[in-house]
């Protein structure tokens, strides 16, 4: 008889890959529109911003922290760059992108400084920051959207065109941006001393401090990294939509957090991979896209996604308990 034990995954990423494959097969059988090149490209493009946010949040989760303010940071950065063009006709693409990244990083650093100096749980500080930034944005702007934007920001570009079965397709800038950031994040975490320090702080901050790791600076870097990714994600979202809507991003934080947790990142820190994070993003994307194609109600869609997330968290914590169970009974 064939030995199926070899197919049993040895990691959470392996189990997630099997779940992804199962949903792909199911939705392919349920809808002939699902497994088409155009649908898969549209799906990847539409969740590229979620992926960029998730990659930034993943670095924070690795250190044992959590940040909920990234969507508000992205919204503020969007409006700032758009306002510079509307008010002063500031139209320099490179400087605008650099300014956005600097502003996003600064917001992240402020979060880290507040967390480390006040010794408050990170989720409290970042929820407060999210509420503060979003409230200020809506108050100052009156919720007004901006449509007059520079050409460099909203002109769609053909990045990687290709042909498939006589039809022309292209991999757009949002997906390419997400993949580049994924590569940089993987390089940072897996190939640098800083990456090892990030995991060490998440594994045991006190032990990391005793061996000479400057835990405060590591947190500043992690939250600053997420702030930068929030800024880039915000710019990419405007590129896709062609407008700046102050409240367009706030409210989608759950999908981003869910993707990172589904991908194997631990809310306790010290675990997870970039590949797992990307699989988590596309599991959420495939679930929502597939359920929509087969005509499932949006309300029930949230139930399914929530159920999948709950099962994933339960399995992760069950495995962790089994790994740390040292009883002799």
PDB file of C-alpha atoms in Angstrom, residues 40-315:
ATOM      1  CA  UNK A  40      -6.545  35.029 -10.813  1.00  0.00           C
ATOM      2  CA  UNK A  41      -4.693  38.175 -11.930  1.00  0.00           C
ATOM      3  CA  UNK A  42      -7.560  40.412 -10.795  1.00  0.00           C
ATOM      4  CA  UNK A  43      -7.643  38.583  -7.472  1.00  0.00           C
ATOM      5  CA  UNK A  44      -3.895  38.993  -6.944  1.00  0.00           C
ATOM      6  CA  UNK A  45      -3.980  42.668  -7.947  1.00  0.00           C
ATOM      7  CA  UNK A  46      -6.917  43.506  -5.684  1.00  0.00           C
ATOM      8  CA  UNK A  47      -5.239  41.898  -2.652  1.00  0.00           C
ATOM      9  CA  UNK A  48      -1.762  43.288  -3.322  1.00  0.00           C
ATOM     10  CA  UNK A  49      -2.348  46.181  -0.899  1.00  0.00           C
ATOM     11  CA  UNK A  50      -3.515  43.727   1.770  1.00  0.00           C
ATOM     12  CA  UNK A  51      -0.325  41.759   1.117  1.00  0.00           C
ATOM     13  CA  UNK A  52       1.879  44.841   1.527  1.00  0.00           C
ATOM     14  CA  UNK A  53       0.191  45.701   4.818  1.00  0.00           C
ATOM     15  CA  UNK A  54       0.442  42.069   5.979  1.00  0.00           C
ATOM     16  CA  UNK A  55       4.175  41.915   5.254  1.00  0.00           C
ATOM     17  CA  UNK A  56       4.704  45.026   7.374  1.00  0.00           C
ATOM     18  CA  UNK A  57       2.492  43.755  10.196  1.00  0.00           C
ATOM     19  CA  UNK A  58       4.272  40.392  10.094  1.00  0.00           C
ATOM     20  CA  UNK A  59       7.575  42.021  11.074  1.00  0.00           C
ATOM     21  CA  UNK A  60       5.869  43.619  14.093  1.00  0.00           C
ATOM     22  CA  UNK A  61       4.243  40.302  15.062  1.00  0.00           C
ATOM     23  CA  UNK A  62       7.635  38.571  14.880  1.00  0.00           C
ATOM     24  CA  UNK A  63       8.855  40.882  17.660  1.00  0.00           C
ATOM     25  CA  UNK A  64       5.858  40.015  19.836  1.00  0.00           C
ATOM     26  CA  UNK A  65       4.010  43.291  19.217  1.00  0.00           C
ATOM     27  CA  UNK A  66       0.861  44.216  17.328  1.00  0.00           C
ATOM     28  CA  UNK A  67      -0.136  47.363  15.435  1.00  0.00           C
ATOM     29  CA  UNK A  68      -3.680  48.223  14.356  1.00  0.00           C
ATOM     30  CA  UNK A  69      -2.968  51.778  13.157  1.00  0.00           C
ATOM     31  CA  UNK A  70      -1.463  50.990   9.739  1.00  0.00           C
ATOM     32  CA  UNK A  71      -4.670  51.674   7.768  1.00  0.00           C
ATOM     33  CA  UNK A  72      -5.069  55.094   9.380  1.00  0.00           C
ATOM     34  CA  UNK A  73      -1.397  55.853   8.705  1.00  0.00           C
ATOM     35  CA  UNK A  74      -1.868  54.906   5.042  1.00  0.00           C
ATOM     36  CA  UNK A  75      -4.958  57.124   4.799  1.00  0.00           C
ATOM     37  CA  UNK A  76      -3.177  60.133   6.314  1.00  0.00           C
ATOM     38  CA  UNK A  77      -0.164  59.684   4.022  1.00  0.00           C
ATOM     39  CA  UNK A  78      -2.429  59.405   0.961  1.00  0.00           C
ATOM     40  CA  UNK A  79      -4.201  62.631   1.792  1.00  0.00           C
ATOM     41  CA  UNK A  80      -0.959  64.455   2.599  1.00  0.00           C
ATOM     42  CA  UNK A  81       0.639  63.639  -0.763  1.00  0.00           C
ATOM     43  CA  UNK A  82      -2.576  64.406  -2.667  1.00  0.00           C
ATOM     44  CA  UNK A  83      -3.013  67.711  -0.814  1.00  0.00           C
ATOM     45  CA  UNK A  84       0.518  68.815  -1.708  1.00  0.00           C
ATOM     46  CA  UNK A  85      -0.414  68.411  -5.366  1.00  0.00           C
ATOM     47  CA  UNK A  86      -3.830  70.066  -5.067  1.00  0.00           C
ATOM     48  CA  UNK A  87      -2.623  73.028  -2.975  1.00  0.00           C
ATOM     49  CA  UNK A  88       0.919  73.582  -4.270  1.00  0.00           C
ATOM     50  CA  UNK A  89       1.067  71.577  -7.532  1.00  0.00           C
ATOM     51  CA  UNK A  90       3.908  69.508  -6.081  1.00  0.00           C
ATOM     52  CA  UNK A  91       4.397  66.938  -8.849  1.00  0.00           C
ATOM     53  CA  UNK A  92       7.749  65.244  -8.204  1.00  0.00           C
ATOM     54  CA  UNK A  93       7.149  61.477  -8.129  1.00  0.00           C
ATOM     55  CA  UNK A  94      10.397  60.432  -6.427  1.00  0.00           C
ATOM     56  CA  UNK A  95      10.231  63.094  -3.714  1.00  0.00           C
ATOM     57  CA  UNK A  96       6.536  62.417  -3.123  1.00  0.00           C
ATOM     58  CA  UNK A  97       7.147  58.686  -2.623  1.00  0.00           C
ATOM     59  CA  UNK A  98      10.149  59.409  -0.371  1.00  0.00           C
ATOM     60  CA  UNK A  99       8.096  61.870   1.694  1.00  0.00           C
ATOM     61  CA  UNK A 100       5.291  59.317   2.035  1.00  0.00           C
ATOM     62  CA  UNK A 101       7.675  56.606   3.266  1.00  0.00           C
ATOM     63  CA  UNK A 102       9.354  59.010   5.723  1.00  0.00           C
ATOM     64  CA  UNK A 103       5.970  60.097   7.138  1.00  0.00           C
ATOM     65  CA  UNK A 104       4.757  56.516   7.456  1.00  0.00           C
ATOM     66  CA  UNK A 105       7.995  55.469   9.160  1.00  0.00           C
ATOM     67  CA  UNK A 106       7.721  58.405  11.547  1.00  0.00           C
ATOM     68  CA  UNK A 107       4.227  57.363  12.652  1.00  0.00           C
ATOM     69  CA  UNK A 108       5.513  53.839  13.261  1.00  0.00           C
ATOM     70  CA  UNK A 109       8.470  55.110  15.291  1.00  0.00           C
ATOM     71  CA  UNK A 110       6.110  57.241  17.405  1.00  0.00           C
ATOM     72  CA  UNK A 111       4.070  54.116  18.163  1.00  0.00           C
ATOM     73  CA  UNK A 112       7.204  52.229  19.194  1.00  0.00           C
ATOM     74  CA  UNK A 113       8.473  55.076  21.407  1.00  0.00           C
ATOM     75  CA  UNK A 114       5.117  55.339  23.172  1.00  0.00           C
ATOM     76  CA  UNK A 115       4.971  51.569  23.727  1.00  0.00           C
ATOM     77  CA  UNK A 116       8.518  51.277  25.077  1.00  0.00           C
ATOM     78  CA  UNK A 117       8.551  54.471  27.150  1.00  0.00           C
ATOM     79  CA  UNK A 118       5.086  54.094  28.694  1.00  0.00           C
ATOM     80  CA  UNK A 119       5.355  50.271  28.947  1.00  0.00           C
ATOM     81  CA  UNK A 120       1.790  49.918  27.702  1.00  0.00           C
ATOM     82  CA  UNK A 121       0.502  46.904  25.768  1.00  0.00           C
ATOM     83  CA  UNK A 122       1.070  47.621  22.079  1.00  0.00           C
ATOM     84  CA  UNK A 123      -2.515  46.997  20.992  1.00  0.00           C
ATOM     85  CA  UNK A 124      -3.770  49.751  23.340  1.00  0.00           C
ATOM     86  CA  UNK A 125      -1.332  52.343  21.972  1.00  0.00           C
ATOM     87  CA  UNK A 126      -1.928  51.450  18.326  1.00  0.00           C
ATOM     88  CA  UNK A 127      -5.735  51.371  18.613  1.00  0.00           C
ATOM     89  CA  UNK A 128      -5.491  54.817  20.228  1.00  0.00           C
ATOM     90  CA  UNK A 129      -3.223  56.009  17.407  1.00  0.00           C
ATOM     91  CA  UNK A 130      -5.618  54.574  14.811  1.00  0.00           C
ATOM     92  CA  UNK A 131      -8.554  56.414  16.377  1.00  0.00           C
ATOM     93  CA  UNK A 132      -6.561  59.642  16.759  1.00  0.00           C
ATOM     94  CA  UNK A 133      -5.207  59.724  13.196  1.00  0.00           C
ATOM     95  CA  UNK A 134      -8.455  58.696  11.526  1.00  0.00           C
ATOM     96  CA  UNK A 135     -10.485  61.114  13.633  1.00  0.00           C
ATOM     97  CA  UNK A 136      -8.137  63.996  12.824  1.00  0.00           C
ATOM     98  CA  UNK A 137      -8.162  63.115   9.131  1.00  0.00           C
ATOM     99  CA  UNK A 138     -11.950  63.068   8.918  1.00  0.00           C
ATOM    100  CA  UNK A 139     -12.246  66.263  10.985  1.00  0.00           C
ATOM    101  CA  UNK A 140      -9.672  68.229   8.970  1.00  0.00           C
ATOM    102  CA  UNK A 141     -10.875  67.032   5.559  1.00  0.00           C
ATOM    103  CA  UNK A 142     -14.579  66.802   6.320  1.00  0.00           C
ATOM    104  CA  UNK A 143     -14.497  63.383   4.677  1.00  0.00           C
ATOM    105  CA  UNK A 144     -13.927  65.006   1.273  1.00  0.00           C
ATOM    106  CA  UNK A 145     -12.381  62.814  -1.429  1.00  0.00           C
ATOM    107  CA  UNK A 146      -9.686  64.080  -3.803  1.00  0.00           C
ATOM    108  CA  UNK A 147      -9.821  63.279  -7.505  1.00  0.00           C
ATOM    109  CA  UNK A 148      -7.321  65.739  -9.006  1.00  0.00           C
ATOM    110  CA  UNK A 149      -4.118  63.721  -8.703  1.00  0.00           C
ATOM    111  CA  UNK A 150      -0.733  63.797 -10.492  1.00  0.00           C
ATOM    112  CA  UNK A 151      -0.339  61.651 -13.611  1.00  0.00           C
ATOM    113  CA  UNK A 152       2.596  59.693 -12.188  1.00  0.00           C
ATOM    114  CA  UNK A 153       0.291  58.414  -9.446  1.00  0.00           C
ATOM    115  CA  UNK A 154      -2.801  57.332 -11.367  1.00  0.00           C
ATOM    116  CA  UNK A 155      -1.560  56.476 -14.874  1.00  0.00           C
ATOM    117  CA  UNK A 156      -1.761  52.689 -15.190  1.00  0.00           C
ATOM    118  CA  UNK A 157       1.438  51.091 -16.476  1.00  0.00           C
ATOM    119  CA  UNK A 158       2.082  47.812 -18.219  1.00  0.00           C
ATOM    120  CA  UNK A 159       4.782  46.113 -16.157  1.00  0.00           C
ATOM    121  CA  UNK A 160       5.012  42.449 -17.173  1.00  0.00           C
ATOM    122  CA  UNK A 161       2.791  41.737 -20.195  1.00  0.00           C
ATOM    123  CA  UNK A 162       2.435  38.174 -21.473  1.00  0.00           C
ATOM    124  CA  UNK A 163       0.310  36.081 -23.815  1.00  0.00           C
ATOM    125  CA  UNK A 164      -1.637  32.959 -22.858  1.00  0.00           C
ATOM    126  CA  UNK A 165      -3.648  30.872 -25.316  1.00  0.00           C
ATOM    127  CA  UNK A 166      -3.874  33.739 -27.768  1.00  0.00           C
ATOM    128  CA  UNK A 167      -4.959  36.347 -25.192  1.00  0.00           C
ATOM    129  CA  UNK A 168      -2.924  39.234 -23.796  1.00  0.00           C
ATOM    130  CA  UNK A 169      -2.544  39.728 -20.036  1.00  0.00           C
ATOM    131  CA  UNK A 170      -0.260  41.656 -17.743  1.00  0.00           C
ATOM    132  CA  UNK A 171       1.066  41.498 -14.207  1.00  0.00           C
ATOM    133  CA  UNK A 172       0.434  44.983 -12.894  1.00  0.00           C
ATOM    134  CA  UNK A 173       2.456  47.324 -10.711  1.00  0.00           C
ATOM    135  CA  UNK A 174       0.587  46.551  -7.425  1.00  0.00           C
ATOM    136  CA  UNK A 175       1.405  42.834  -7.605  1.00  0.00           C
ATOM    137  CA  UNK A 176       5.013  43.483  -8.642  1.00  0.00           C
ATOM    138  CA  UNK A 177       5.395  45.944  -5.751  1.00  0.00           C
ATOM    139  CA  UNK A 178       4.059  43.378  -3.273  1.00  0.00           C
ATOM    140  CA  UNK A 179       6.411  40.670  -4.573  1.00  0.00           C
ATOM    141  CA  UNK A 180       9.430  43.000  -4.373  1.00  0.00           C
ATOM    142  CA  UNK A 181       8.537  43.898  -0.772  1.00  0.00           C
ATOM    143  CA  UNK A 182       8.059  40.199   0.019  1.00  0.00           C
ATOM    144  CA  UNK A 183      11.559  39.505  -1.312  1.00  0.00           C
ATOM    145  CA  UNK A 184      13.084  42.338   0.716  1.00  0.00           C
ATOM    146  CA  UNK A 185      11.265  41.223   3.880  1.00  0.00           C
ATOM    147  CA  UNK A 186      12.396  37.618   3.431  1.00  0.00           C
ATOM    148  CA  UNK A 187      15.967  38.793   2.870  1.00  0.00           C
ATOM    149  CA  UNK A 188      15.801  40.962   5.991  1.00  0.00           C
ATOM    150  CA  UNK A 189      14.432  38.237   8.249  1.00  0.00           C
ATOM    151  CA  UNK A 190      16.349  35.234   6.944  1.00  0.00           C
ATOM    152  CA  UNK A 191      19.712  36.552   5.806  1.00  0.00           C
ATOM    153  CA  UNK A 192      20.637  39.377   8.170  1.00  0.00           C
ATOM    154  CA  UNK A 193      21.723  39.662  11.783  1.00  0.00           C
ATOM    155  CA  UNK A 194      18.914  42.183  12.301  1.00  0.00           C
ATOM    156  CA  UNK A 195      16.386  39.569  11.217  1.00  0.00           C
ATOM    157  CA  UNK A 196      17.720  37.085  13.759  1.00  0.00           C
ATOM    158  CA  UNK A 197      17.450  39.767  16.426  1.00  0.00           C
ATOM    159  CA  UNK A 198      13.819  40.425  15.470  1.00  0.00           C
ATOM    160  CA  UNK A 199      12.978  36.734  16.002  1.00  0.00           C
ATOM    161  CA  UNK A 200      15.001  36.624  19.217  1.00  0.00           C
ATOM    162  CA  UNK A 201      13.122  39.572  20.715  1.00  0.00           C
ATOM    163  CA  UNK A 202       9.808  37.957  19.808  1.00  0.00           C
ATOM    164  CA  UNK A 203      10.895  34.616  21.264  1.00  0.00           C
ATOM    165  CA  UNK A 204      11.960  36.010  24.639  1.00  0.00           C
ATOM    166  CA  UNK A 205      12.559  39.739  25.036  1.00  0.00           C
ATOM    167  CA  UNK A 206      14.258  39.422  28.433  1.00  0.00           C
ATOM    168  CA  UNK A 207      16.708  36.778  27.199  1.00  0.00           C
ATOM    169  CA  UNK A 208      17.408  38.888  24.109  1.00  0.00           C
ATOM    170  CA  UNK A 209      18.151  41.881  26.337  1.00  0.00           C
ATOM    171  CA  UNK A 210      20.561  39.838  28.467  1.00  0.00           C
ATOM    172  CA  UNK A 211      22.645  38.797  25.469  1.00  0.00           C
ATOM    173  CA  UNK A 212      23.063  42.410  24.411  1.00  0.00           C
ATOM    174  CA  UNK A 213      20.229  42.961  21.931  1.00  0.00           C
ATOM    175  CA  UNK A 214      18.826  46.488  22.210  1.00  0.00           C
ATOM    176  CA  UNK A 215      15.168  45.525  22.410  1.00  0.00           C
ATOM    177  CA  UNK A 216      13.897  49.105  22.246  1.00  0.00           C
ATOM    178  CA  UNK A 217      15.710  49.779  18.962  1.00  0.00           C
ATOM    179  CA  UNK A 218      14.428  46.499  17.520  1.00  0.00           C
ATOM    180  CA  UNK A 219      10.856  47.557  18.294  1.00  0.00           C
ATOM    181  CA  UNK A 220      11.478  50.981  16.760  1.00  0.00           C
ATOM    182  CA  UNK A 221      12.724  49.321  13.572  1.00  0.00           C
ATOM    183  CA  UNK A 222       9.783  46.887  13.405  1.00  0.00           C
ATOM    184  CA  UNK A 223       7.089  49.526  13.877  1.00  0.00           C
ATOM    185  CA  UNK A 224       8.927  51.902  11.543  1.00  0.00           C
ATOM    186  CA  UNK A 225       9.031  49.143   8.916  1.00  0.00           C
ATOM    187  CA  UNK A 226       5.266  48.692   9.192  1.00  0.00           C
ATOM    188  CA  UNK A 227       4.774  52.456   8.931  1.00  0.00           C
ATOM    189  CA  UNK A 228       6.800  52.488   5.709  1.00  0.00           C
ATOM    190  CA  UNK A 229       4.798  49.554   4.325  1.00  0.00           C
ATOM    191  CA  UNK A 230       1.566  51.334   5.278  1.00  0.00           C
ATOM    192  CA  UNK A 231       2.689  54.376   3.277  1.00  0.00           C
ATOM    193  CA  UNK A 232       3.623  52.279   0.241  1.00  0.00           C
ATOM    194  CA  UNK A 233       0.378  50.317   0.470  1.00  0.00           C
ATOM    195  CA  UNK A 234      -1.573  53.562   0.647  1.00  0.00           C
ATOM    196  CA  UNK A 235       0.134  54.898  -2.486  1.00  0.00           C
ATOM    197  CA  UNK A 236      -0.526  51.630  -4.333  1.00  0.00           C
ATOM    198  CA  UNK A 237      -4.204  51.674  -3.338  1.00  0.00           C
ATOM    199  CA  UNK A 238      -4.622  55.157  -4.837  1.00  0.00           C
ATOM    200  CA  UNK A 239      -2.801  53.985  -7.980  1.00  0.00           C
ATOM    201  CA  UNK A 240      -5.391  51.208  -8.357  1.00  0.00           C
ATOM    202  CA  UNK A 241      -8.468  53.325  -7.593  1.00  0.00           C
ATOM    203  CA  UNK A 242      -7.463  56.686  -9.102  1.00  0.00           C
ATOM    204  CA  UNK A 243      -8.780  58.695  -6.131  1.00  0.00           C
ATOM    205  CA  UNK A 244      -8.084  59.447  -2.476  1.00  0.00           C
ATOM    206  CA  UNK A 245     -11.006  58.520  -0.211  1.00  0.00           C
ATOM    207  CA  UNK A 246     -10.236  59.215   3.481  1.00  0.00           C
ATOM    208  CA  UNK A 247     -12.138  56.222   4.847  1.00  0.00           C
ATOM    209  CA  UNK A 248     -11.404  53.709   2.084  1.00  0.00           C
ATOM    210  CA  UNK A 249      -8.809  51.685   4.001  1.00  0.00           C
ATOM    211  CA  UNK A 250      -9.931  51.928   7.619  1.00  0.00           C
ATOM    212  CA  UNK A 251     -11.992  48.885   8.547  1.00  0.00           C
ATOM    213  CA  UNK A 252      -9.950  46.316   6.625  1.00  0.00           C
ATOM    214  CA  UNK A 253      -7.460  45.669   9.421  1.00  0.00           C
ATOM    215  CA  UNK A 254      -9.056  42.318  10.295  1.00  0.00           C
ATOM    216  CA  UNK A 255      -8.234  40.819   6.889  1.00  0.00           C
ATOM    217  CA  UNK A 256      -4.596  41.856   7.258  1.00  0.00           C
ATOM    218  CA  UNK A 257      -4.265  40.506  10.786  1.00  0.00           C
ATOM    219  CA  UNK A 258      -6.112  37.328   9.804  1.00  0.00           C
ATOM    220  CA  UNK A 259      -3.767  36.748   6.852  1.00  0.00           C
ATOM    221  CA  UNK A 260      -0.649  36.997   9.011  1.00  0.00           C
ATOM    222  CA  UNK A 261      -2.068  34.685  11.678  1.00  0.00           C
ATOM    223  CA  UNK A 262      -3.298  32.189   9.067  1.00  0.00           C
ATOM    224  CA  UNK A 263       0.197  32.272   7.604  1.00  0.00           C
ATOM    225  CA  UNK A 264       1.689  30.939  10.819  1.00  0.00           C
ATOM    226  CA  UNK A 265       2.692  34.137  12.614  1.00  0.00           C
ATOM    227  CA  UNK A 266       2.170  33.890  16.366  1.00  0.00           C
ATOM    228  CA  UNK A 267       0.513  36.670  18.329  1.00  0.00           C
ATOM    229  CA  UNK A 268       3.080  35.824  21.028  1.00  0.00           C
ATOM    230  CA  UNK A 269       5.987  36.574  18.663  1.00  0.00           C
ATOM    231  CA  UNK A 270       9.041  34.736  17.370  1.00  0.00           C
ATOM    232  CA  UNK A 271       7.338  32.677  14.653  1.00  0.00           C
ATOM    233  CA  UNK A 272       6.202  32.873  11.042  1.00  0.00           C
ATOM    234  CA  UNK A 273       7.543  33.188   7.509  1.00  0.00           C
ATOM    235  CA  UNK A 274       7.066  35.527   4.569  1.00  0.00           C
ATOM    236  CA  UNK A 275       5.801  32.682   2.373  1.00  0.00           C
ATOM    237  CA  UNK A 276       3.250  31.762   5.035  1.00  0.00           C
ATOM    238  CA  UNK A 277       2.067  35.376   5.227  1.00  0.00           C
ATOM    239  CA  UNK A 278       1.543  35.504   1.454  1.00  0.00           C
ATOM    240  CA  UNK A 279      -0.351  32.204   1.549  1.00  0.00           C
ATOM    241  CA  UNK A 280      -2.534  33.631   4.308  1.00  0.00           C
ATOM    242  CA  UNK A 281      -3.303  36.694   2.183  1.00  0.00           C
ATOM    243  CA  UNK A 282      -4.267  34.602  -0.815  1.00  0.00           C
ATOM    244  CA  UNK A 283      -6.328  32.191   1.266  1.00  0.00           C
ATOM    245  CA  UNK A 284      -8.487  35.142   2.360  1.00  0.00           C
ATOM    246  CA  UNK A 285      -8.563  36.377  -1.250  1.00  0.00           C
ATOM    247  CA  UNK A 286      -9.528  32.981  -2.683  1.00  0.00           C
ATOM    248  CA  UNK A 287     -12.243  32.480  -0.059  1.00  0.00           C
ATOM    249  CA  UNK A 288     -13.892  35.841  -0.728  1.00  0.00           C
ATOM    250  CA  UNK A 289     -13.498  35.662  -4.498  1.00  0.00           C
ATOM    251  CA  UNK A 290     -14.700  32.075  -4.765  1.00  0.00           C
ATOM    252  CA  UNK A 291     -17.707  32.575  -2.490  1.00  0.00           C
ATOM    253  CA  UNK A 292     -18.660  35.670  -4.464  1.00  0.00           C
ATOM    254  CA  UNK A 293     -18.482  33.772  -7.774  1.00  0.00           C
ATOM    255  CA  UNK A 294     -20.801  31.031  -6.532  1.00  0.00           C
ATOM    256  CA  UNK A 295     -23.310  33.600  -5.284  1.00  0.00           C
ATOM    257  CA  UNK A 296     -22.842  33.405  -1.531  1.00  0.00           C
ATOM    258  CA  UNK A 297     -24.179  36.350   0.481  1.00  0.00           C
ATOM    259  CA  UNK A 298     -21.625  38.834   1.803  1.00  0.00           C
ATOM    260  CA  UNK A 299     -22.953  38.257   5.325  1.00  0.00           C
ATOM    261  CA  UNK A 300     -22.413  34.509   5.107  1.00  0.00           C
ATOM    262  CA  UNK A 301     -19.009  35.123   3.506  1.00  0.00           C
ATOM    263  CA  UNK A 302     -17.880  36.844   6.711  1.00  0.00           C
ATOM    264  CA  UNK A 303     -19.094  33.829   8.707  1.00  0.00           C
ATOM    265  CA  UNK A 304     -17.023  31.450   6.567  1.00  0.00           C
ATOM    266  CA  UNK A 305     -13.889  33.613   6.720  1.00  0.00           C
ATOM    267  CA  UNK A 306     -14.286  34.063  10.465  1.00  0.00           C
ATOM    268  CA  UNK A 307     -14.737  30.304  10.920  1.00  0.00           C
ATOM    269  CA  UNK A 308     -11.602  29.499   8.921  1.00  0.00           C
ATOM    270  CA  UNK A 309      -9.600  32.003  10.969  1.00  0.00           C
ATOM    271  CA  UNK A 310     -10.917  30.583  14.240  1.00  0.00           C
ATOM    272  CA  UNK A 311     -10.049  27.012  13.227  1.00  0.00           C
ATOM    273  CA  UNK A 312      -6.557  28.096  12.143  1.00  0.00           C
ATOM    274  CA  UNK A 313      -5.892  29.850  15.465  1.00  0.00           C
ATOM    275  CA  UNK A 314      -7.258  26.890  17.438  1.00  0.00           C
ATOM    276  CA  UNK A 315      -5.032  24.435  15.557  1.00  0.00           C
TER     277      UNK A 315
END
